[in-house]
PDB file of C-alpha atoms in Angstrom:
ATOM      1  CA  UNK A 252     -11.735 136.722  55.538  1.00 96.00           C
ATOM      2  CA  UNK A 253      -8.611 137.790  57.161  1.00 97.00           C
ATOM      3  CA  UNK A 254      -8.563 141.531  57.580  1.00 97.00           C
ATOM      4  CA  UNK A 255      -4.588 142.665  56.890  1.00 98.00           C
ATOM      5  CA  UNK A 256      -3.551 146.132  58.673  1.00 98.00           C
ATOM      6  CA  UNK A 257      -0.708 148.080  58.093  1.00 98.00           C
ATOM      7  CA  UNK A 258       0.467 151.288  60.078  1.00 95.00           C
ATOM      8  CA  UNK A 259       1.497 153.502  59.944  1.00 96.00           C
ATOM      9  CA  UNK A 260       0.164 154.741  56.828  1.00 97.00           C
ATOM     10  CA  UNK A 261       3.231 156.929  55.746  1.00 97.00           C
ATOM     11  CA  UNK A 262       6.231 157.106  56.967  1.00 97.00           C
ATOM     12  CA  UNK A 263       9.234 159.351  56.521  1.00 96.00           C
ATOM     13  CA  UNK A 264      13.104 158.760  56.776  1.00 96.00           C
ATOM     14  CA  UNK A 265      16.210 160.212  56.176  1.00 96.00           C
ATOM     15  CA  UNK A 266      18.175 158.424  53.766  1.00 95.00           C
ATOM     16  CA  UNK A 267      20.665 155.818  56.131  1.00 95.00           C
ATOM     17  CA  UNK A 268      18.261 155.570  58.456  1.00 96.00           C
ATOM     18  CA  UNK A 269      16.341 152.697  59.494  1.00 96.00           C
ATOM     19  CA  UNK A 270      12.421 151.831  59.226  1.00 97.00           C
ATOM     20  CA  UNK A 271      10.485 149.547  60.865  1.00 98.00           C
ATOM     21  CA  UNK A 272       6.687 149.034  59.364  1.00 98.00           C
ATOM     22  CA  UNK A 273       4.471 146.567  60.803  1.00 98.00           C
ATOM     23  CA  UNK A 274       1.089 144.534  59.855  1.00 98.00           C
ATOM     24  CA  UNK A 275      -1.448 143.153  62.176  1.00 98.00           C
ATOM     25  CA  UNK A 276      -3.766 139.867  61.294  1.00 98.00           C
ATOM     26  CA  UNK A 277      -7.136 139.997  62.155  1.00 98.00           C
ATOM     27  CA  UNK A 278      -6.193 136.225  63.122  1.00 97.00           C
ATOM     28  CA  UNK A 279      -3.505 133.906  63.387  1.00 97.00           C
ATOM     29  CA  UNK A 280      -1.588 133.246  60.075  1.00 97.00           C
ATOM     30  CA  UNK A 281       1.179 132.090  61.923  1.00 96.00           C
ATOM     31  CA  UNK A 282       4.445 132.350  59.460  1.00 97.00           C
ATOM     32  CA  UNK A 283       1.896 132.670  56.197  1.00 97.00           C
ATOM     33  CA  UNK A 284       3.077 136.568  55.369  1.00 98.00           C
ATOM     34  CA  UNK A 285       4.574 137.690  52.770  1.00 98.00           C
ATOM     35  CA  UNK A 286       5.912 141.762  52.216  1.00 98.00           C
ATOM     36  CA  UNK A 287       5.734 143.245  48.667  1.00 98.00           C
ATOM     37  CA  UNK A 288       7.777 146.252  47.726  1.00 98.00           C
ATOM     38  CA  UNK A 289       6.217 148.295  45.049  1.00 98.00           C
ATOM     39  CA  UNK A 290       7.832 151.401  43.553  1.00 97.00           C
ATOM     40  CA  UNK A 291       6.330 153.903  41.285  1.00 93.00           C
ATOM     41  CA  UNK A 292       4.899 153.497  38.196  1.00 92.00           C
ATOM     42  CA  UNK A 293       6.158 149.506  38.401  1.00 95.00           C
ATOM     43  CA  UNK A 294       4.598 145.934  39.773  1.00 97.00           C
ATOM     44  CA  UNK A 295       5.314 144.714  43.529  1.00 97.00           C
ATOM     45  CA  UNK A 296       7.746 143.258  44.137  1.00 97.00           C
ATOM     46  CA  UNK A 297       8.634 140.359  46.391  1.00 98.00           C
ATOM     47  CA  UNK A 298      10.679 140.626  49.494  1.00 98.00           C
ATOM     48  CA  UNK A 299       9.918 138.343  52.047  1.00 98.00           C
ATOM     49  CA  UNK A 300       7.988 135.083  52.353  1.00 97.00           C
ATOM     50  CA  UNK A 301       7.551 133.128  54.967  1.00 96.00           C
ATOM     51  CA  UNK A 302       7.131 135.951  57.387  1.00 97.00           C
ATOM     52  CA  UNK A 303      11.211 136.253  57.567  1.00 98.00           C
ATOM     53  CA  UNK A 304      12.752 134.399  54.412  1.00 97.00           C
ATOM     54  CA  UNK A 305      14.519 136.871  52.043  1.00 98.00           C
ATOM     55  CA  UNK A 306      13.506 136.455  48.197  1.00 96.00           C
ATOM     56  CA  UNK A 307      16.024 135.895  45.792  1.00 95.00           C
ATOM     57  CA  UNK A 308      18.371 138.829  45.233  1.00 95.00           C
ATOM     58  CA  UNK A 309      17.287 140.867  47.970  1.00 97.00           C
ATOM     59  CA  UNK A 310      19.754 142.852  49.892  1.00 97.00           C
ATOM     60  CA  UNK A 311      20.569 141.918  53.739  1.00 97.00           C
ATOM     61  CA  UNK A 312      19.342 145.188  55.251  1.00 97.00           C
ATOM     62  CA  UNK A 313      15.080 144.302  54.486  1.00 98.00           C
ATOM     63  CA  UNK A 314      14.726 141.999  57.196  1.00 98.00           C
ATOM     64  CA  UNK A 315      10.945 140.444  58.413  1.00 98.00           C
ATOM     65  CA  UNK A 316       9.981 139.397  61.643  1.00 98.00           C
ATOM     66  CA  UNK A 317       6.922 137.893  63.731  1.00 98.00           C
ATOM     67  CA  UNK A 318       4.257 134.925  63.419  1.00 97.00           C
ATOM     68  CA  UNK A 319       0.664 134.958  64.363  1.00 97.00           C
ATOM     69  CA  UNK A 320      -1.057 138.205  64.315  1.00 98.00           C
ATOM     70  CA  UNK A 321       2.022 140.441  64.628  1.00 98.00           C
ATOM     71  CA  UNK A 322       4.947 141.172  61.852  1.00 98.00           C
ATOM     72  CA  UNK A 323       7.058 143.834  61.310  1.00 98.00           C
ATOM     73  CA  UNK A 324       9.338 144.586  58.122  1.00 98.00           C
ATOM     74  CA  UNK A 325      12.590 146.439  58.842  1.00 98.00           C
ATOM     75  CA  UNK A 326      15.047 148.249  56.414  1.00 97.00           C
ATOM     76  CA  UNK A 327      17.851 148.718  58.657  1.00 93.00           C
ATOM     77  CA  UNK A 328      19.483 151.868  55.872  1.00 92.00           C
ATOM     78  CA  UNK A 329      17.495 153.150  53.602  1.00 95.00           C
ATOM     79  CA  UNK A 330      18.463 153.531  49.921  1.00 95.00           C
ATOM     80  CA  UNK A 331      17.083 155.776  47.322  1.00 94.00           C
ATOM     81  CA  UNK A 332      15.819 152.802  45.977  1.00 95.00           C
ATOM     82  CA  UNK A 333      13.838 152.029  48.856  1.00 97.00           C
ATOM     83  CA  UNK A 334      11.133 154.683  48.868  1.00 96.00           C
ATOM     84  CA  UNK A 335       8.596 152.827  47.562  1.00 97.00           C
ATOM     85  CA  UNK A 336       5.262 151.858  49.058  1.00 98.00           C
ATOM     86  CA  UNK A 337       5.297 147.962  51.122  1.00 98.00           C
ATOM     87  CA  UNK A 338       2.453 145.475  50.889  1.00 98.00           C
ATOM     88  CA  UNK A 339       1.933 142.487  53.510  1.00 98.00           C
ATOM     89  CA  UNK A 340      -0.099 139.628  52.323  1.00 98.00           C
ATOM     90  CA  UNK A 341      -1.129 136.557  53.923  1.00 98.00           C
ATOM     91  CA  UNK A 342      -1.533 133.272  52.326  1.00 96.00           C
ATOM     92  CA  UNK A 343      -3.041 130.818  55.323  1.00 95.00           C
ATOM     93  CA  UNK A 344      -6.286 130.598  53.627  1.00 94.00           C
ATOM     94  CA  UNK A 345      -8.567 131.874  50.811  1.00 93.00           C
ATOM     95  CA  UNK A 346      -9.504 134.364  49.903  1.00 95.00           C
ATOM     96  CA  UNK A 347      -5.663 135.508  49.918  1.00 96.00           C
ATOM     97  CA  UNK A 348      -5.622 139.501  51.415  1.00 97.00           C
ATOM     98  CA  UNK A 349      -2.996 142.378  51.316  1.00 98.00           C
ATOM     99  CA  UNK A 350      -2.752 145.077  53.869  1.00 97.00           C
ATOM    100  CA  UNK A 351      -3.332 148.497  52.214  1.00 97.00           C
ATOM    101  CA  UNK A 352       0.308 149.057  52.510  1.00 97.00           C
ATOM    102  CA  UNK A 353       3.136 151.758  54.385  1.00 98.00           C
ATOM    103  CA  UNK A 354       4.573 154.441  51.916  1.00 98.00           C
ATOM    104  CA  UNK A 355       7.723 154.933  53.147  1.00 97.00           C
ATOM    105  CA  UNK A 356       9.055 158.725  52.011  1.00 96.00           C
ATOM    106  CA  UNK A 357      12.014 160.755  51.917  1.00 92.00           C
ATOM    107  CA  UNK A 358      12.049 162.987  55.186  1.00 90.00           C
TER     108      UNK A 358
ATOM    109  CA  UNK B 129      14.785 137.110  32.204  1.00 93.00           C
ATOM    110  CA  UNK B 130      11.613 135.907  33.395  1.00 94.00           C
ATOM    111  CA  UNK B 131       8.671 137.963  31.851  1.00 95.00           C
ATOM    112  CA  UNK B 132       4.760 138.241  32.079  1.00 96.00           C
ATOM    113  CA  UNK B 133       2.984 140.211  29.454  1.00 95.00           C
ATOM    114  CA  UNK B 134      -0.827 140.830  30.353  1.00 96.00           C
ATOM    115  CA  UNK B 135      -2.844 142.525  27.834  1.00 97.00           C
ATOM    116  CA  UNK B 136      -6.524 142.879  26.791  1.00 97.00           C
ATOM    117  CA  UNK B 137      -7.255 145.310  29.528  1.00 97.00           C
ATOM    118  CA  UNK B 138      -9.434 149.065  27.783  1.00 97.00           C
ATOM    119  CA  UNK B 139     -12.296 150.711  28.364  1.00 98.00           C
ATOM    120  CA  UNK B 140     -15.771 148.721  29.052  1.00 97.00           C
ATOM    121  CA  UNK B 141     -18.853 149.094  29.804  1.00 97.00           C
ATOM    122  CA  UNK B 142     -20.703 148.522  32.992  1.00 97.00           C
ATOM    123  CA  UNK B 143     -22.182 144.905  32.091  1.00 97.00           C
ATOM    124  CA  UNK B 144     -19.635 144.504  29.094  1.00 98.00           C
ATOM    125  CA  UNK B 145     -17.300 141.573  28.696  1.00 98.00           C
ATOM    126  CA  UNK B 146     -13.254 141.616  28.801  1.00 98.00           C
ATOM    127  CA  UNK B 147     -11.028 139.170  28.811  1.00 98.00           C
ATOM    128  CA  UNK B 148      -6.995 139.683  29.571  1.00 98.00           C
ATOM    129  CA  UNK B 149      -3.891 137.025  28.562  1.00 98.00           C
ATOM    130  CA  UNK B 150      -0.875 136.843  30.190  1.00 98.00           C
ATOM    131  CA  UNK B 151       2.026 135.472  28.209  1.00 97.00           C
ATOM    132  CA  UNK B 152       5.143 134.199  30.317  1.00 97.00           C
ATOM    133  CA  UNK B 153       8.771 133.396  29.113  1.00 95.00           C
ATOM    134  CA  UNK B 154      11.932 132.895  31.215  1.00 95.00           C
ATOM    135  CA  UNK B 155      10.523 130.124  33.210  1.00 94.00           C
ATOM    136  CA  UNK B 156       9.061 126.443  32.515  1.00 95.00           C
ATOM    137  CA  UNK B 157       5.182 127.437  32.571  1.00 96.00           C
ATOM    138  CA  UNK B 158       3.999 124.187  33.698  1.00 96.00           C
ATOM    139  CA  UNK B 159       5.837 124.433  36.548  1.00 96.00           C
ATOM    140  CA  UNK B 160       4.130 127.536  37.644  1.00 96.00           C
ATOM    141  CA  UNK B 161       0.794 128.106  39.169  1.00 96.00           C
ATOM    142  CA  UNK B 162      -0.886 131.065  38.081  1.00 97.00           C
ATOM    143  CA  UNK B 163      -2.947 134.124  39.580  1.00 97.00           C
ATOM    144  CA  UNK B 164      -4.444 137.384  38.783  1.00 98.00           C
ATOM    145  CA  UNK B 165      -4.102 140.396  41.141  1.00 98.00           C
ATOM    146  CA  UNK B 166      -5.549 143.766  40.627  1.00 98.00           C
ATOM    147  CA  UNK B 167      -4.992 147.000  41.731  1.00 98.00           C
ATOM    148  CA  UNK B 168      -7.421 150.193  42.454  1.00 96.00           C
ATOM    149  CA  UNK B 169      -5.799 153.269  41.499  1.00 91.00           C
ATOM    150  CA  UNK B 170      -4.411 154.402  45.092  1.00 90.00           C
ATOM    151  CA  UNK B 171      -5.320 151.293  46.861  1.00 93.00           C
ATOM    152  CA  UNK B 172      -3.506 148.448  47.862  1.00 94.00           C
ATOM    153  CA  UNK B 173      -3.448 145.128  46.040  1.00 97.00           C
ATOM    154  CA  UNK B 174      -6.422 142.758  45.846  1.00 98.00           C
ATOM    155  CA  UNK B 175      -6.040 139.075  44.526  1.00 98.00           C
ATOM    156  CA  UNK B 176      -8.698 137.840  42.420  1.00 98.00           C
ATOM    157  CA  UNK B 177      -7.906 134.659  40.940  1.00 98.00           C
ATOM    158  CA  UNK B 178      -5.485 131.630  40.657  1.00 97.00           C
ATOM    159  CA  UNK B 179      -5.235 128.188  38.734  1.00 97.00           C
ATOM    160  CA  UNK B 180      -2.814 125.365  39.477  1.00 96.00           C
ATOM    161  CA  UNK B 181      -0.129 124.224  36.928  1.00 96.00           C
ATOM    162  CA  UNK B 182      -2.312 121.677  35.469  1.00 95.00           C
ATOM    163  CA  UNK B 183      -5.236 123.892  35.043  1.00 95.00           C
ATOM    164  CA  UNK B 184      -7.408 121.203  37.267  1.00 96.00           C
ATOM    165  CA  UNK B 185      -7.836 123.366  40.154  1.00 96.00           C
ATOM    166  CA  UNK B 186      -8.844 127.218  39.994  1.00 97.00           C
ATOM    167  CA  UNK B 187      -9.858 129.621  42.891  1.00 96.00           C
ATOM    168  CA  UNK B 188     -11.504 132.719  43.124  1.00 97.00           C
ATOM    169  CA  UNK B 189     -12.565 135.932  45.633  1.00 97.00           C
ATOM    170  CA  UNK B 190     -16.056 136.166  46.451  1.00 97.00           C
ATOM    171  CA  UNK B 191     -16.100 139.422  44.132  1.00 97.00           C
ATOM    172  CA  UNK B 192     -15.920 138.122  40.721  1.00 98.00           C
ATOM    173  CA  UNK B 193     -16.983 134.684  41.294  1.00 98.00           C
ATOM    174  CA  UNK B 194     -19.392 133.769  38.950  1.00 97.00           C
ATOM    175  CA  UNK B 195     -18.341 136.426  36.732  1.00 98.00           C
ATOM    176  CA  UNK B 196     -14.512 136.218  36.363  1.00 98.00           C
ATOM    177  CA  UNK B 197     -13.243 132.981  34.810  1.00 98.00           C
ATOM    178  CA  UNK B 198      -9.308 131.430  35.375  1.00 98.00           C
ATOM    179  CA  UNK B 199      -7.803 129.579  32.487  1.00 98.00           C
ATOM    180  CA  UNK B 200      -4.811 128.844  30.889  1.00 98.00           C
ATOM    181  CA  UNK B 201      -3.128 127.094  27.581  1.00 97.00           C
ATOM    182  CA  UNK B 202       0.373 125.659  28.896  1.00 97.00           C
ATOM    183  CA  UNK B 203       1.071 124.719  24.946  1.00 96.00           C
ATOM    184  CA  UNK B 204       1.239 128.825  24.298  1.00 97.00           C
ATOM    185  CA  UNK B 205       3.019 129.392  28.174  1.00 97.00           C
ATOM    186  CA  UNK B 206      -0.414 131.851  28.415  1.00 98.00           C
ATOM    187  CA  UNK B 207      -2.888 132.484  31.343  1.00 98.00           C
ATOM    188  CA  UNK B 208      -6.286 133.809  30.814  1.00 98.00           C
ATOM    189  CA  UNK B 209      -8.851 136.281  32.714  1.00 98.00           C
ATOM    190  CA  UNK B 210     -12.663 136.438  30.768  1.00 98.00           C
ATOM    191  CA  UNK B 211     -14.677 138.668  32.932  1.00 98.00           C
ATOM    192  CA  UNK B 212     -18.049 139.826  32.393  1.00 98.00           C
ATOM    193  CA  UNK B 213     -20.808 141.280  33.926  1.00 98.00           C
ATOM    194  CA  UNK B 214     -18.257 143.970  34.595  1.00 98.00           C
ATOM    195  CA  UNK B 215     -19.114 146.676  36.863  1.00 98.00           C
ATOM    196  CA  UNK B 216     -17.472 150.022  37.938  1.00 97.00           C
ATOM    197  CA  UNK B 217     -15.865 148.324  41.208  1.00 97.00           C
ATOM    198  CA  UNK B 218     -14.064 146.304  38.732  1.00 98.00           C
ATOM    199  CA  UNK B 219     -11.916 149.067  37.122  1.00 98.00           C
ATOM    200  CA  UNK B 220      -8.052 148.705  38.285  1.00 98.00           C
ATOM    201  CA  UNK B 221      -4.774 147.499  36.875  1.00 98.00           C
ATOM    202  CA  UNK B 222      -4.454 143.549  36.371  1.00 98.00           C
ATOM    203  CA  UNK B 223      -1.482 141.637  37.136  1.00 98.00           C
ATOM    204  CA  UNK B 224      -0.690 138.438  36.174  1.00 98.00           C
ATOM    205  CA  UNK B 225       1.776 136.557  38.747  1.00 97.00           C
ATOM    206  CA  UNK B 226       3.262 133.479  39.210  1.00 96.00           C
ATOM    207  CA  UNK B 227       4.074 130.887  42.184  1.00 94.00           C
ATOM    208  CA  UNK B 228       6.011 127.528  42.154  1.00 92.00           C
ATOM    209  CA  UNK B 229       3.549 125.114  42.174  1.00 89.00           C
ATOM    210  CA  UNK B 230       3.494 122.946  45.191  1.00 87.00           C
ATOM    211  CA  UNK B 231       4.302 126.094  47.186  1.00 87.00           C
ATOM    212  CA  UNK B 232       2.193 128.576  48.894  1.00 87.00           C
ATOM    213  CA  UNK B 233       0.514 130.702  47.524  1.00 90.00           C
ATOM    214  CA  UNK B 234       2.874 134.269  47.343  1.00 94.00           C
ATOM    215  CA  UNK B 235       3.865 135.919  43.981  1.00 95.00           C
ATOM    216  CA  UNK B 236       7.149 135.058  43.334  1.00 94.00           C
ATOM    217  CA  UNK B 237       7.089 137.278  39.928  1.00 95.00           C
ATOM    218  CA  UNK B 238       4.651 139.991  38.568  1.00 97.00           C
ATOM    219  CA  UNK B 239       3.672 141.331  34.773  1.00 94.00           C
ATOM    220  CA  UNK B 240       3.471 144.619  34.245  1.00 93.00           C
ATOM    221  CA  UNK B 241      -0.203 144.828  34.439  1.00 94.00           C
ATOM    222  CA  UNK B 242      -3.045 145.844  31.845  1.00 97.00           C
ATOM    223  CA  UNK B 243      -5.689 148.406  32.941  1.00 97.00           C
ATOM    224  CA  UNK B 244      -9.140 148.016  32.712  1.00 98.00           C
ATOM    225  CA  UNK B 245     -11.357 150.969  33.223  1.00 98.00           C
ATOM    226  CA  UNK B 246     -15.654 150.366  33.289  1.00 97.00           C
ATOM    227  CA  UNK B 247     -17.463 153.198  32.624  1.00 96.00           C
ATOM    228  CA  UNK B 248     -20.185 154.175  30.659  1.00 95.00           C
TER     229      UNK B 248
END
C-alpha cells in the first residue's frame, strides 16, 4: 500500500496570500495524484487530477505540481472560499489512498 | 445538475448488517464507474470500494473485503454498499462517487454522504 503524507498539518494565511501544501508518496506514482478540496460540513471536492490538470470549473489561482514521490498544491490568493481542508490521493494502484489532508485557516 | 443521493446509513450493531444506495441523476449512469469512500469523523478520506460501469468488475480495500459487497442496478441509475459483520472501525460517513469509466480512478463527483455509526 502506498502510504500518502501531507504537511504541514495546518496551515494559516491571510486572505490574498498565497499557500503552497505539499504530499509525499511512499513510492513513485508518477503523475497518478489527484487534490480534493473539502469544506465544512460538505463532500470533497475535486481540484486537480493528473497531478497538475485543473477540474472543470476550477479557478486559475489552485495550481498542482510534481510527479513521482513529490507534489505540491498551490493557491496563489486565497479566497474566503478557500479555507477548507485539501486531500491528495493517488490512483497508480489498489488499494487507492488519501493523505490525511492540510487544513488551510484564516491567519 | 449532477446529483448522488446515498442513504441507508443509522445506527448498528457491532456484527449487524447495513446496506447503503446511492441514487445518481444529471449524468448517463452507465457511463460512470462507481465507488464508495468513507470518512472517520476527523480523519481524512479512505476508499473502500468501486465497480465498473458494467457491474463485471468490482474492487475492494483489504478492510471490508469479505464483508462489504459492491453492486449496482444501471436500470434504477443506483449503486449499492451491503456490509456486514460490521464492527466499530467501520463507523464514518459514506460517500458515493463517480469516475468516467475508462479513466482512472479519481472522483470526479461526490454524494453527500450517509453516516453509519456501530455501536452497541
Amino acid at each position: 500500500e502506498i502510504v500518502m503524507t501531507q504537511s504541514p498539518a495546518t496551515l494559516s494565511v491571510s486572505p490574498g496570500e498565497g499557500a503552497t501544501l505539499s504530499c509525499r508518496a511512499s513510492h513513485s506514482v508518477s503523475s497518478n495524484l489527484a487534490w480534493y478540496q473539502q469544506r465544512p460540513g460538505q463532500s470533497p471536492r475535486l481540484l486537480i487530477y493528473g497531478a497538475s490538470t485543473r477540474a472543470t470549473g476550477i479557478p486559475a489561482r489552485f495550481g498542482g505540481s510534481g510527479s513521482g514521490t513529490d507534489f505540491t498544491l498551490t493557491i496563489s490568493s486565497l479566497q474566503s472560499e478557500d479555507y477548507a481542508v485539501y486531500y491528495c490521493q493517488h490512483y497508480t494502484n489498489w488499494p487507492l489512498t488519501f493523505g490525511q489532508g492540510t487544513k488551510v485557516e484564516i491567519k | 445538475e449532477v446529483q448522488l443521493l446515498a442513504s441507508g446509513g443509522g445506527l448498528v450493531q457491532p456484527g449487524g448488517s447495513l446496506r447503503l444506495s446511492c441514487t445518481v441523476s444529471g449524468f448517463t449512469f452507465t457511463n460512470y464507474a462507481m465507488n464508495w469512500v468513507r470518512q472517520a469523523p476527523g480523519k481524512g478520506p479512505e476508499w473502500v470500494s468501486s465497480i465498473s460501469a458494467s457491474g463485471a468488475d468490482t474492487y475492494y480495500a483489504d478492510s471490508v473485503k469479505g464483508r462489504f459487497t459492491i453492486s449496482r442496478d444501471n436500470s434504477k441509475n443506483t449503486l449499492y454498499l451491503q456490509m456486514n459483520s460490521l464492527r466499530a472501525e467501520d463507523t464514518a460517513v459514506y460517500y458515493c462517487a463517480a469516475h468516467r469509466s475508462g479513466q482512472s480512478v479519481y472522483f470526479d463527483y461526490w454524494g453527500r454522504g450517509t453516516l453509519v455509526t456501530v455501536s452497541s
